[in-house]
Coordinates of C-alpha atoms and ligand atoms in Angstrom, one line a residue:
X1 CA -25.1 -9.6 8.5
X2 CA -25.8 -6.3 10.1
X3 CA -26.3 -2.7 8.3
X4 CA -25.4 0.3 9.3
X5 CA -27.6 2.7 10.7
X6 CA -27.2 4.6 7.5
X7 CA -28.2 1.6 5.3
X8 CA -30.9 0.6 7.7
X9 CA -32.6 4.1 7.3
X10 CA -32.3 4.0 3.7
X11 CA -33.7 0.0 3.6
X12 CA -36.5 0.2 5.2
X13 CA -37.8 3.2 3.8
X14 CA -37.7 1.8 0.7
X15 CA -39.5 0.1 -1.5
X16 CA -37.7 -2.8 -3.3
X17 CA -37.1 -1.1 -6.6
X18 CA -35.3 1.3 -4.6
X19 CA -33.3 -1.2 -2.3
X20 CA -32.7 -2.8 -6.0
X21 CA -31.4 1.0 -7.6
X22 CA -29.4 1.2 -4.6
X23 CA -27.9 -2.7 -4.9
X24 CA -26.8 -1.4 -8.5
X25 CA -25.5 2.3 -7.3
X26 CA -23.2 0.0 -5.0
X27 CA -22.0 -2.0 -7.2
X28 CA -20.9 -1.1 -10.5
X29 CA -20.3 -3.2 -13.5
X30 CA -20.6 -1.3 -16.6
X31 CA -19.4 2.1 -18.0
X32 CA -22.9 4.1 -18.0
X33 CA -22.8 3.6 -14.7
X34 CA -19.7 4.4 -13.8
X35 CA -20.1 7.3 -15.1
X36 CA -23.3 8.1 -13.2
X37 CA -22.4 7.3 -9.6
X38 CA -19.1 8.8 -9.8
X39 CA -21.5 12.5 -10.9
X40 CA -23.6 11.6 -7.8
X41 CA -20.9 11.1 -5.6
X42 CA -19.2 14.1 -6.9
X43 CA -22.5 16.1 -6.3
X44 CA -22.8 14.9 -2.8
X45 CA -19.8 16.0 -1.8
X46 CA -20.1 19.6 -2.9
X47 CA -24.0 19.7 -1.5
X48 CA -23.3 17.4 1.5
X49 CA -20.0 17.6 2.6
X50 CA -19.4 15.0 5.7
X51 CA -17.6 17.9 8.0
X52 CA -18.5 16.0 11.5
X53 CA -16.2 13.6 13.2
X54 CA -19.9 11.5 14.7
X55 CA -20.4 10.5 10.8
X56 CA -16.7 9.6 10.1
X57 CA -16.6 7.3 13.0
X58 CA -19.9 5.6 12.0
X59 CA -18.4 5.0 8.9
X60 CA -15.2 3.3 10.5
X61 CA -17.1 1.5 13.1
X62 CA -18.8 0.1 9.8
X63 CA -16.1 -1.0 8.3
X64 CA -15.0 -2.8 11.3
X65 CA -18.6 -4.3 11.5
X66 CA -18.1 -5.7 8.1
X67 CA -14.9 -7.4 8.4
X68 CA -15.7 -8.7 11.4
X69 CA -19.3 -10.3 10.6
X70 CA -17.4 -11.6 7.3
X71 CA -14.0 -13.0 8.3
X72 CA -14.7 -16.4 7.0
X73 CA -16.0 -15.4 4.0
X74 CA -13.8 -13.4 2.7
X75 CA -10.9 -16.0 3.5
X76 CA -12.4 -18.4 2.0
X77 CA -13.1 -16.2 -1.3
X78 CA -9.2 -15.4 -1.4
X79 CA -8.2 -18.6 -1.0
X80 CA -10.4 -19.7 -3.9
X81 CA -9.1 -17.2 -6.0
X82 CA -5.0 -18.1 -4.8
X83 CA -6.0 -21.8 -5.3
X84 CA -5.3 -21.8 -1.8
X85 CA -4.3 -19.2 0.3
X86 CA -3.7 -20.1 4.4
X87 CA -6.5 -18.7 5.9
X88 CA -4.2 -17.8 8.7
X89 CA -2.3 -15.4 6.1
X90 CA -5.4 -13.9 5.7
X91 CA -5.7 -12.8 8.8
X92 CA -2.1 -11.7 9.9
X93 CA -1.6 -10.0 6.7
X94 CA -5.2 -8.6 5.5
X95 CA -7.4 -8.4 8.6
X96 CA -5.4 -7.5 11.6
X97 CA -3.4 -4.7 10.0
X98 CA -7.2 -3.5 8.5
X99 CA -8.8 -3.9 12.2
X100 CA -5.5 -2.2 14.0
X101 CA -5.9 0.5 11.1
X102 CA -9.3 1.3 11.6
X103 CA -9.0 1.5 16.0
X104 CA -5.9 4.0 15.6
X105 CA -8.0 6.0 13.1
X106 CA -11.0 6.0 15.3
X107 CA -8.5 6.4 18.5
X108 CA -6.9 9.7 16.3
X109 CA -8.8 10.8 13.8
X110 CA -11.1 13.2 15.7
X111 CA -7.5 14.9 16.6
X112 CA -6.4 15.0 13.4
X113 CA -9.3 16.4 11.6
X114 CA -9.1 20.0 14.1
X115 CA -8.1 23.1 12.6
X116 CA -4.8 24.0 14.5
X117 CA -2.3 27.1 14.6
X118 CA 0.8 27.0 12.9
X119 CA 3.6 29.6 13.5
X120 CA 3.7 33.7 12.0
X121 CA 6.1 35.5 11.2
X122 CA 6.8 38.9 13.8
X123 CA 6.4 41.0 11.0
X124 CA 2.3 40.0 10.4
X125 CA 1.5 39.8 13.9
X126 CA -1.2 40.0 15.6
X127 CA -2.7 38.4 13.0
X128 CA -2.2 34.1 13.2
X129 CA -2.3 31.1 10.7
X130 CA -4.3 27.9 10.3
X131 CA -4.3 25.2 8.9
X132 CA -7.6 23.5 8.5
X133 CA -7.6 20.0 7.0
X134 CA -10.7 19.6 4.5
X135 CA -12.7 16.3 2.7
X136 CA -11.2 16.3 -0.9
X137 CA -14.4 15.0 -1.8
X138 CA -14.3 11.7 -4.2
X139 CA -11.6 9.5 -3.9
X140 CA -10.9 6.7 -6.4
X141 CA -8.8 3.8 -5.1
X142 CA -7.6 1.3 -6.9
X143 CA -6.8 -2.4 -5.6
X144 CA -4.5 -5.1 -6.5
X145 CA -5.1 -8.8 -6.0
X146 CA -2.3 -9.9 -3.8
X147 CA -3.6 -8.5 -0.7
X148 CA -7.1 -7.6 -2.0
X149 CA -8.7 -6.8 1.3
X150 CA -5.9 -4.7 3.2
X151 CA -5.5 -2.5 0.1
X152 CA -8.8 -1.9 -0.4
X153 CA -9.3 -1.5 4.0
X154 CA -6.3 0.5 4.1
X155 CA -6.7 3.7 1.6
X156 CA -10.8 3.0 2.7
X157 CA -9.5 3.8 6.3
X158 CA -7.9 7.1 5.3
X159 CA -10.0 8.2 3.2
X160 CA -13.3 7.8 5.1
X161 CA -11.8 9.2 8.3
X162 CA -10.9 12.4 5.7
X163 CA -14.4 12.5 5.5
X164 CA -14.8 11.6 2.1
X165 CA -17.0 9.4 -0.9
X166 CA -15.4 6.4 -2.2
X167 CA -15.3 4.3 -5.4
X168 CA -12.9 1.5 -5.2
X169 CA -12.1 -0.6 -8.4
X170 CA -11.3 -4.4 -7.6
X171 CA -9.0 -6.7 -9.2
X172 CA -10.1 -8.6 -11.7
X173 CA -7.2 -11.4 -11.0
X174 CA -9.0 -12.0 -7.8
X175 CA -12.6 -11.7 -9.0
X176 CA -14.5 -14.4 -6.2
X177 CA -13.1 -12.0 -3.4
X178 CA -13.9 -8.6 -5.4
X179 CA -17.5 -10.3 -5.9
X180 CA -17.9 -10.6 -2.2
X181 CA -16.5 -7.5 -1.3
X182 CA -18.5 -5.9 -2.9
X183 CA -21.7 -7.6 -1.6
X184 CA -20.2 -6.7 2.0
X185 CA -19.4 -2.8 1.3
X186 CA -23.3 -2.7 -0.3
X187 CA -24.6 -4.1 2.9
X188 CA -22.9 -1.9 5.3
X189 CA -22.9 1.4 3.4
X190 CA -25.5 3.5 1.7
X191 CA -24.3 3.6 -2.3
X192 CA -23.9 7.9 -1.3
X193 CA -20.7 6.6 0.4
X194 CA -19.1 4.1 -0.6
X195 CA -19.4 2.0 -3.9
X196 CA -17.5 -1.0 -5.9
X197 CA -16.6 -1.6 -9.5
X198 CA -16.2 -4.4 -10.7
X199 CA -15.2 -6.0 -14.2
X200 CA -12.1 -6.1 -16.4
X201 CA -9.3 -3.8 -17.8
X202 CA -11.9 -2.0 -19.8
X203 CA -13.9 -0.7 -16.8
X204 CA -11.0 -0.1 -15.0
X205 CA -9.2 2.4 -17.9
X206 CA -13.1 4.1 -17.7
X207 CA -12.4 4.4 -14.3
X208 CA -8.6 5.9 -14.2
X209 CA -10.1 8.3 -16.6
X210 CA -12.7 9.8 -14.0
X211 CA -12.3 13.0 -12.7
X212 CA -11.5 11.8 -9.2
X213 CA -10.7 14.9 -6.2
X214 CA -7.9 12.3 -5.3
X215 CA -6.7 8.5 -6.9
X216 CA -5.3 6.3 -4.9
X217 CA -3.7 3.1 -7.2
X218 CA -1.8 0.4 -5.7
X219 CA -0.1 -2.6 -8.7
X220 CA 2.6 -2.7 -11.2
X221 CA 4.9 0.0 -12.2
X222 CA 4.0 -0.4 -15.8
X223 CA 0.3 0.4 -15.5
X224 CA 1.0 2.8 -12.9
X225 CA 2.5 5.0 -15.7
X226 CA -1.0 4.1 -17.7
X227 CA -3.1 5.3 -14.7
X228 CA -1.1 8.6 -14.3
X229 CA -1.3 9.5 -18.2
X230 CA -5.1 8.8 -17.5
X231 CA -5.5 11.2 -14.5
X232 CA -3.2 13.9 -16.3
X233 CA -5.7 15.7 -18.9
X234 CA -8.4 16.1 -15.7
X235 CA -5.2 17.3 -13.3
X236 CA -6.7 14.7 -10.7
X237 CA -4.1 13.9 -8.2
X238 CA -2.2 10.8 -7.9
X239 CA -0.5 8.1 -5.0
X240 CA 1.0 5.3 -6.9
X241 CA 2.2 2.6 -4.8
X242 CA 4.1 0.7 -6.9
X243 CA 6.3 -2.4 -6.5
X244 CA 9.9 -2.9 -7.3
X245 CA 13.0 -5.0 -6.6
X246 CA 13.4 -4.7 -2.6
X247 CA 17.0 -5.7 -2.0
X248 CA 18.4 -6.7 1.2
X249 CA 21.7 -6.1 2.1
X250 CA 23.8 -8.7 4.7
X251 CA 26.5 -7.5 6.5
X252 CA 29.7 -9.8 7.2
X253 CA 29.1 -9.2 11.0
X254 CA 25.5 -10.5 10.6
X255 CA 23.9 -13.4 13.0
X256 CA 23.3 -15.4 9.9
X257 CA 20.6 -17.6 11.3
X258 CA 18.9 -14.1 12.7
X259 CA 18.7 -12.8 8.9
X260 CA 18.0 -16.0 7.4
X261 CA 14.9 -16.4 9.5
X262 CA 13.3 -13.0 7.9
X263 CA 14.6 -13.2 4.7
X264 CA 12.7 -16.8 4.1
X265 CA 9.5 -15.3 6.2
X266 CA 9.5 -12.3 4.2
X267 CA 9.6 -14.9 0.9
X268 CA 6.9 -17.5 1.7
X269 CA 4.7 -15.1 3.3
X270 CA 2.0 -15.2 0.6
X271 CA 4.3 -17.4 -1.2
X272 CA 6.4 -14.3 -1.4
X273 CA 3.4 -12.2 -3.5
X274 CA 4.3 -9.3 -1.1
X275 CA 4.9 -5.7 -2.5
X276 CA 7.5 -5.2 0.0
X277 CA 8.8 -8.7 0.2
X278 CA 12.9 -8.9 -0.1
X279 CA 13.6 -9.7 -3.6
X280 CA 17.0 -10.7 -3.7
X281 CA 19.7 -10.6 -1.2
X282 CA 23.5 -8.9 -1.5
X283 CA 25.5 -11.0 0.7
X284 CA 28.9 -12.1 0.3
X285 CA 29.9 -15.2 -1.4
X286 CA 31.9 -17.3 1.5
X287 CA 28.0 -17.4 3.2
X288 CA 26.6 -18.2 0.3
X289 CA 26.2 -22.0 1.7
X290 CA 25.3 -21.4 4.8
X291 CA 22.4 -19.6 3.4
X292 CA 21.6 -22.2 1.8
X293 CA 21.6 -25.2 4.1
X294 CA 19.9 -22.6 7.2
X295 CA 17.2 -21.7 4.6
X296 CA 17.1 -25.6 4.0
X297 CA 16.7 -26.3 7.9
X298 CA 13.8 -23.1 8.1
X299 CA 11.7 -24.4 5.6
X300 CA 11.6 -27.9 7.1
X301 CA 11.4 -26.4 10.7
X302 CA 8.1 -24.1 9.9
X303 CA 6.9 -25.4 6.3
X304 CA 7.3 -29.2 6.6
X305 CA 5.6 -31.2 4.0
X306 CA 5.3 -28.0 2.0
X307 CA 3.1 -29.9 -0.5
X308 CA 0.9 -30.3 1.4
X309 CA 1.2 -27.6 3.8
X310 CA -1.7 -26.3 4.9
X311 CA 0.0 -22.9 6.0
X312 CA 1.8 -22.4 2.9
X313 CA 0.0 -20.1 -0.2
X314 CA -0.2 -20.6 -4.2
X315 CA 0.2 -18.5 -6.8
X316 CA -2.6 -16.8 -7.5
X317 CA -2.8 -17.6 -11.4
X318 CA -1.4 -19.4 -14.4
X319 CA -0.2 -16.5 -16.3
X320 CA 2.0 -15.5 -12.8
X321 CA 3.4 -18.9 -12.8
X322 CA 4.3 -19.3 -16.2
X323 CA 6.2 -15.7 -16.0
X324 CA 8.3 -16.4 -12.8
X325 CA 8.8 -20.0 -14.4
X326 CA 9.7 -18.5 -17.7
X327 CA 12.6 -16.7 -15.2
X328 CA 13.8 -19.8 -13.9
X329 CA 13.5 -21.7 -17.4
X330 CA 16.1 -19.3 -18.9
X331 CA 19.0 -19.5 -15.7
X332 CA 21.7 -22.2 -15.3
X333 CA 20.7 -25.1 -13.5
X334 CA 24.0 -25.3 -11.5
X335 CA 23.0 -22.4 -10.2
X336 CA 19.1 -23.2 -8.8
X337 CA 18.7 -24.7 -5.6
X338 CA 15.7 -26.0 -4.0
X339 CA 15.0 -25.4 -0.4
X340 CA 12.7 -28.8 -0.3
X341 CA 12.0 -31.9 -1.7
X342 CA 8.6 -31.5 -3.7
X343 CA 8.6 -29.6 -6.8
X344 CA 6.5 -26.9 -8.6
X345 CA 2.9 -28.2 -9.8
X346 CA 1.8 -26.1 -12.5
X347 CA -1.7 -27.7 -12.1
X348 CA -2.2 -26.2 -8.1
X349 CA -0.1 -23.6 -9.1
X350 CA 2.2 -24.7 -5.5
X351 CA 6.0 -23.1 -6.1
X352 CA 7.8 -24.7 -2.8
X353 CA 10.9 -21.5 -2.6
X354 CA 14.3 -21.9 -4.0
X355 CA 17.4 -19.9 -3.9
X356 CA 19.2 -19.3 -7.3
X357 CA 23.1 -17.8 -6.8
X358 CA 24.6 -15.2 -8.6
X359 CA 22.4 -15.2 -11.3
X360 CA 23.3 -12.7 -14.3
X361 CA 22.4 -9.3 -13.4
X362 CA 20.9 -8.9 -17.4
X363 CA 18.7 -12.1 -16.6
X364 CA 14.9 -11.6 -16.6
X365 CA 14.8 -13.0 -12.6
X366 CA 17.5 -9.5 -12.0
X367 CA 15.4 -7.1 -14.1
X368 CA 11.6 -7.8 -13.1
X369 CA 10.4 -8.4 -9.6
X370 CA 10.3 -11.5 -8.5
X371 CA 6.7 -11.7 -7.0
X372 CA 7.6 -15.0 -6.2
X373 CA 9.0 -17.3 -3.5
X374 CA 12.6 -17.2 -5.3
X375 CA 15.3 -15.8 -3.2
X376 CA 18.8 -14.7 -5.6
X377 CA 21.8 -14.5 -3.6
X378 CA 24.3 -12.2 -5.3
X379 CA 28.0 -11.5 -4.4
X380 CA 29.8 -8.4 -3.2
X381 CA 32.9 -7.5 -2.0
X382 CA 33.1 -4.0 -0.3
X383 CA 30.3 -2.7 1.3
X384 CA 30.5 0.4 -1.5
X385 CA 30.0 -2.2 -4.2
X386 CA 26.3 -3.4 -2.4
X387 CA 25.2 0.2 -2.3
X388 CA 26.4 1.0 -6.2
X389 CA 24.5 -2.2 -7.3
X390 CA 21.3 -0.9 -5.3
X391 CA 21.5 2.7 -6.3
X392 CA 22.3 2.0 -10.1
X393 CA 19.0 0.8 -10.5
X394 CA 15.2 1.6 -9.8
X395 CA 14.7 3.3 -6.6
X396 CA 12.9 0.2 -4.5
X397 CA 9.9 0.4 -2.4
X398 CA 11.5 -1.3 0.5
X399 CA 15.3 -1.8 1.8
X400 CA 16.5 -4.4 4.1
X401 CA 20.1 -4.2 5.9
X402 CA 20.9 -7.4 8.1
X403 CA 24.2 -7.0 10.6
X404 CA 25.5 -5.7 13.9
X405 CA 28.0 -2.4 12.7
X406 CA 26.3 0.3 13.2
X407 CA 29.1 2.4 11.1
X408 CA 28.1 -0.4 8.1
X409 CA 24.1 0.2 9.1
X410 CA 24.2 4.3 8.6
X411 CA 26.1 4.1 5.5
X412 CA 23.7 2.3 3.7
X413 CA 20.4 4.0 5.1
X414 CA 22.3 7.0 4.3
X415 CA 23.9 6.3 0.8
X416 CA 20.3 4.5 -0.4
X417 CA 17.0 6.1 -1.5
X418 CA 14.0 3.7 -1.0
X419 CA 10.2 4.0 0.2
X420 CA 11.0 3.0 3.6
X421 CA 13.5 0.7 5.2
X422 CA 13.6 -2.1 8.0
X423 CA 16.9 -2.8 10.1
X424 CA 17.4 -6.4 11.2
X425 CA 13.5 -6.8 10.0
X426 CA 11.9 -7.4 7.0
X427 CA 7.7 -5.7 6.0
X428 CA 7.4 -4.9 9.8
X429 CA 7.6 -0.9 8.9
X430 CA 4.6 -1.2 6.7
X431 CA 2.6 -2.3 9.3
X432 CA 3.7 1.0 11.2
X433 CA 0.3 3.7 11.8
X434 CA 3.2 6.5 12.7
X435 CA 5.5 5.7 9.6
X436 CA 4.1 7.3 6.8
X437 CA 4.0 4.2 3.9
X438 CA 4.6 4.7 0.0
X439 CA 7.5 4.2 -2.8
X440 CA 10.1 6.9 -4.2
X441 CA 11.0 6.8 -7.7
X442 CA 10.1 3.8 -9.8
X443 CA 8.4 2.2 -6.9
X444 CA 5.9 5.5 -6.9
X445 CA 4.9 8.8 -4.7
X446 CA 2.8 10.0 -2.4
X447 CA 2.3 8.0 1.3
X448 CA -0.7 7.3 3.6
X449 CA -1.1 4.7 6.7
X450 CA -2.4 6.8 9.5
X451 CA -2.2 10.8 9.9
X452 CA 0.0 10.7 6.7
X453 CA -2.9 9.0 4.6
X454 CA -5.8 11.6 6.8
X455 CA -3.2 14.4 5.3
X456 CA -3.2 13.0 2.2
X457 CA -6.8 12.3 1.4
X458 CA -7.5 15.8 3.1
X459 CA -7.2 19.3 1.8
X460 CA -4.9 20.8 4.2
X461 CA -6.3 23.9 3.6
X462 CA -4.0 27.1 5.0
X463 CA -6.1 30.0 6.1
X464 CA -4.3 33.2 7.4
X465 CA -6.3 35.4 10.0
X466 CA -5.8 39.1 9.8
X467 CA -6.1 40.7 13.1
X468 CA -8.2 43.5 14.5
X469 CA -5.4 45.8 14.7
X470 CA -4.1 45.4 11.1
X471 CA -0.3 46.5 11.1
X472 CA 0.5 45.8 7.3
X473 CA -1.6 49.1 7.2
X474 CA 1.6 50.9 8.3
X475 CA 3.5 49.5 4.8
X476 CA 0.5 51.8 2.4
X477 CA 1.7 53.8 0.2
X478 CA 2.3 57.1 0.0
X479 CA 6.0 55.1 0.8
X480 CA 7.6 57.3 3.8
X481 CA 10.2 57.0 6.2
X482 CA 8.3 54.2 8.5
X483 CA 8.1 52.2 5.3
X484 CA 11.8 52.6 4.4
X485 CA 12.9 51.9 7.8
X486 CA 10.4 48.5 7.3
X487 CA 12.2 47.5 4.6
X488 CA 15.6 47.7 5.4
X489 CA 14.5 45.3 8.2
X490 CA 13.3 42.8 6.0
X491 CA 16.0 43.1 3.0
X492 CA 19.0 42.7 5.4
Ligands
NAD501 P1 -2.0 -4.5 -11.8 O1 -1.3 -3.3 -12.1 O2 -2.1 -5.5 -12.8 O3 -3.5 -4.2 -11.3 C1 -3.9 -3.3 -10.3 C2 -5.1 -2.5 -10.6 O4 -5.0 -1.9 -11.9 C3 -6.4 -3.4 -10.7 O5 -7.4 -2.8 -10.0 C4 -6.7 -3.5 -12.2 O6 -8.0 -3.5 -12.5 C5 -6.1 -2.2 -12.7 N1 -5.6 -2.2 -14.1 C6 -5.0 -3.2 -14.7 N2 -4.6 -2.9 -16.0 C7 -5.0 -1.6 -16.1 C8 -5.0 -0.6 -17.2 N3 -4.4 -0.9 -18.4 N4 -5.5 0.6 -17.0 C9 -6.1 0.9 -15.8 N5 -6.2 0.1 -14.8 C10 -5.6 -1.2 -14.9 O7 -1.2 -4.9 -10.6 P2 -1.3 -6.3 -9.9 O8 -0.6 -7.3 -10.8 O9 -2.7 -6.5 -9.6 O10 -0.4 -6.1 -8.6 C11 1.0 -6.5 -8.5 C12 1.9 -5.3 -8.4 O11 1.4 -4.4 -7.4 C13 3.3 -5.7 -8.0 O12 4.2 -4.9 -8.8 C14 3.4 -5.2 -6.6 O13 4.7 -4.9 -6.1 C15 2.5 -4.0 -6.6 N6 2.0 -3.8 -5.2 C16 2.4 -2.6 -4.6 C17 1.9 -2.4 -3.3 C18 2.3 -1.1 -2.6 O14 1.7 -0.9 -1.6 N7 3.3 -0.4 -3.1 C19 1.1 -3.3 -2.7 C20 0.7 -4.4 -3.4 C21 1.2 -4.7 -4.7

């Protein structure tokens, strides 16, 4: 592997109880030291502020560096965590979005990062406004484990392009990957930067509870209410990007092959552990077996011999099997159908996707998210019905609409309130650097993804510029006829 400049410097200068102090400044493992590298970091970036685009694109060209000198190896550590996860997953869904995000943040971010003008009103003229983005300073960032590398790459990205220190906490569900992550991020950048924390649900409360500039969590919904209780007594600032139920919506005029194709690649795609993966579809009941048999046809067309499928992902542990099995355990059997031949193995932790129909709103499958390759099919009848079942629940983190009438199409981008929405498409907007990406709601606030994300790991600091002729000198008191005339101006 090769260092940075940065690290270089600091290597070879040192002797090895340094390079050893610095090993353990990068990665983190205990309280006491949490607690000590987040005070350096935080004095760093009051003493040493990195204001300078040159530095900021060092540090992304680092981060490219170490994903690309470590491509195997970080496959290879998520798939041993999943059980198996296709290695070609891993880099459609973690590493190319994390590449393309760090090249249009080292194509945009020196652009990004200028102080520009913004607009004055007549009445304070000559003077001008600005608005000059600023590093916050230390941003926390917490990571889940279903895509463990593009959410930690991803809120990396933006916040190092902000110009700002990093402490990222790992999952502990995918701890082979978070091991060698954090190996990488200590090879490629100095522990003043960037470090890693490792460990369990203890460490990662202790590390909610910091006084971060800025924390950026990605996971549930439920601990994303813990994390911003946490943040609340030291007023840091939160993004929670949450998950949800992300319906989809089929029109009758829909190309039913067309929608089948992305619902059931938006389901197995990481065996369906996708944030933003469709989690049950509203689609009315006379193509209910159609669905079924084209979904049937898909999976033997691009997953044959799904059991032993070398493209096809596991669940990524027992306790996430057991739950979504638990769902199924609890439905009506008439009502579960399998989309292959080979059946769940509790022991590989393999779930081959099945569709369940009309399944009881109140059922545990219709009140969690799936997380699963599972794919409900529920009935409506009027297209007002779909959007009242939708909006009567938690707002979702992603909204799919399948079908050819545009009328139909507007309504129910309209009438609906999610994070973000795909037409005739399932995830693609995520992958988007000009659509801002985040939840509303129960799926969580705050976006970031390219200048969105700069803007929102940035102080976006307004600064208003008095002129050298200063005219609000004509509004002093004594209050006389100019200043009477001024103000029935402005009070009209
Ligand atoms: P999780 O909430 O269990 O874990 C996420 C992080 O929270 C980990 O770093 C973990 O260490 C930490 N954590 C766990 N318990 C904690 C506690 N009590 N206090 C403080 N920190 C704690 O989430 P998960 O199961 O790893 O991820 C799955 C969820 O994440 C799903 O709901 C999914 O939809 C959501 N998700 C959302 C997005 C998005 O971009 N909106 C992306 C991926 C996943």
């Amino acid at each position: 592997m090769t260092a940075n400049n940065e690290t270089n410097s600091t290597q070879s200068s040192s002797t090895q109880t340094t390079s050893d102090t610095n090993h353990s400044l990068s990665i983190i493992t205990t309280t006491e030291q949490l607690q000590g590298q987040f005070l350096r970091l935080q004095a760093l970036s009051r003493t040493q502020p990195i204001l300078d685009w040159a530095t900021r694109e060092t540090h992304l060209d680092n981060l490219e560096m170490m994903l690309s000198d470590n491509q195997k190896d970080i496959a290879q550590a998520i798939s041993a965590d999943f059980g198996y996860r296709s290695e070609s997953e891993t880099q459609f869904a973690e590493l190319f979005p994390s590449f393309a995000g760090i090249s249009h943040a080292k194509k945009n971010g020196k652009k990004w990062m200028r102080t520009r003008r913004v607009g004055i009103s007549t009445l304070y003229m000559p003077a001008h406004n600005e608005i000059q983005p600023q590093p916050l300073g230390v941003i926390g960032i917490m990571v889940p484990w279903n895509y463990p590398l593009y959410l930690a790459i991803g809120p990396m990205i933006d916040a190092l392009t902000a110009g700002n220190r990093i402490m990222i906490k790992m999952s502990e569900a995918a701890p082979q990957f978070a091991e060698a992550f954090a190996e990488a991020v200590a090879h490629y950048f100095s522990p003043d930067m960037v470090s890693v924390v490792l460990g369990e649900v203890d460490i990662a409360e202790a590390f909610s509870k910091l006084p971060f500039d800025h924390l950026l969590y990605t996971g549930s919904t439920e601990v994303g209410k813990k994390i911003m209780a946490a943040a609340a007594p030291n007023l840091t600032p939160v993004t929670l990007e949450l998950g949800g139920k992300s319906p989809v919506i089929v029109l009758d005029d829909v190309n039913l092959e067309a929608a089948v194709n992305r619902v059931m690649m938006g389901k197995t795609l990481n065996a369906g552990q996708t944030c933003v993966a469709p989690d049950y579809v509203l689609i009315q009941r006379q193509h209910h077996q159609r669905f079924i048999s084209l979904a049937k046809e898909w999976m033997q067309e691009h997953y044959p011999n799904i059991g032993d499928n070398p493209d096809y992902s596991h669940i990524i542990n027992n306790q996430q099997f057991k739950r979504v099995q638990g769902y199924l355990d609890s439905l009506p059997a008439e009502g579960v159908h399998p989309l292959t031949d080979v059946e769940s193995n509790v022991e590989t932790r393999l779930m081959p996707p099945l569709i369940v129909t009309e399944p009881d709103p109140t059922s545990k499958l219709m009140q969690n998210e799936i997380f699963a390759p599972i794919v409900p099919l529920m009935h409506y009848e009027t297209l007002d019905e779909a959007i009242d079942f939708i909006n009567a629940r938690p707002r979702p983190l992603a909204l799919y609409v399948f079908g050819k009438n545009d009328h139909d199409i507007d309504q129910v981008r309209t009438r609906t309130v999610s994070g973000g929405v795909a037409i005739n498409e399932v995830l693609l907007h995520l992958l988007q650097h000009d659509l801002p990406f985040g939840g509303v709601g129960d799926s969580g606030f705050g976006t970031y993804h390219g200048q969105a994300g700069f803007e929102r790991l940035s102080h976006m600091k307004p600064v208003f510029v008095q002129a050298k002729v200063n005219g609000m000198n004509l509004l002093l008191p004594p209050y006389g006829a100019l200043f009477k005339k001024g103000m029935a101006l402005m009070l009209k």
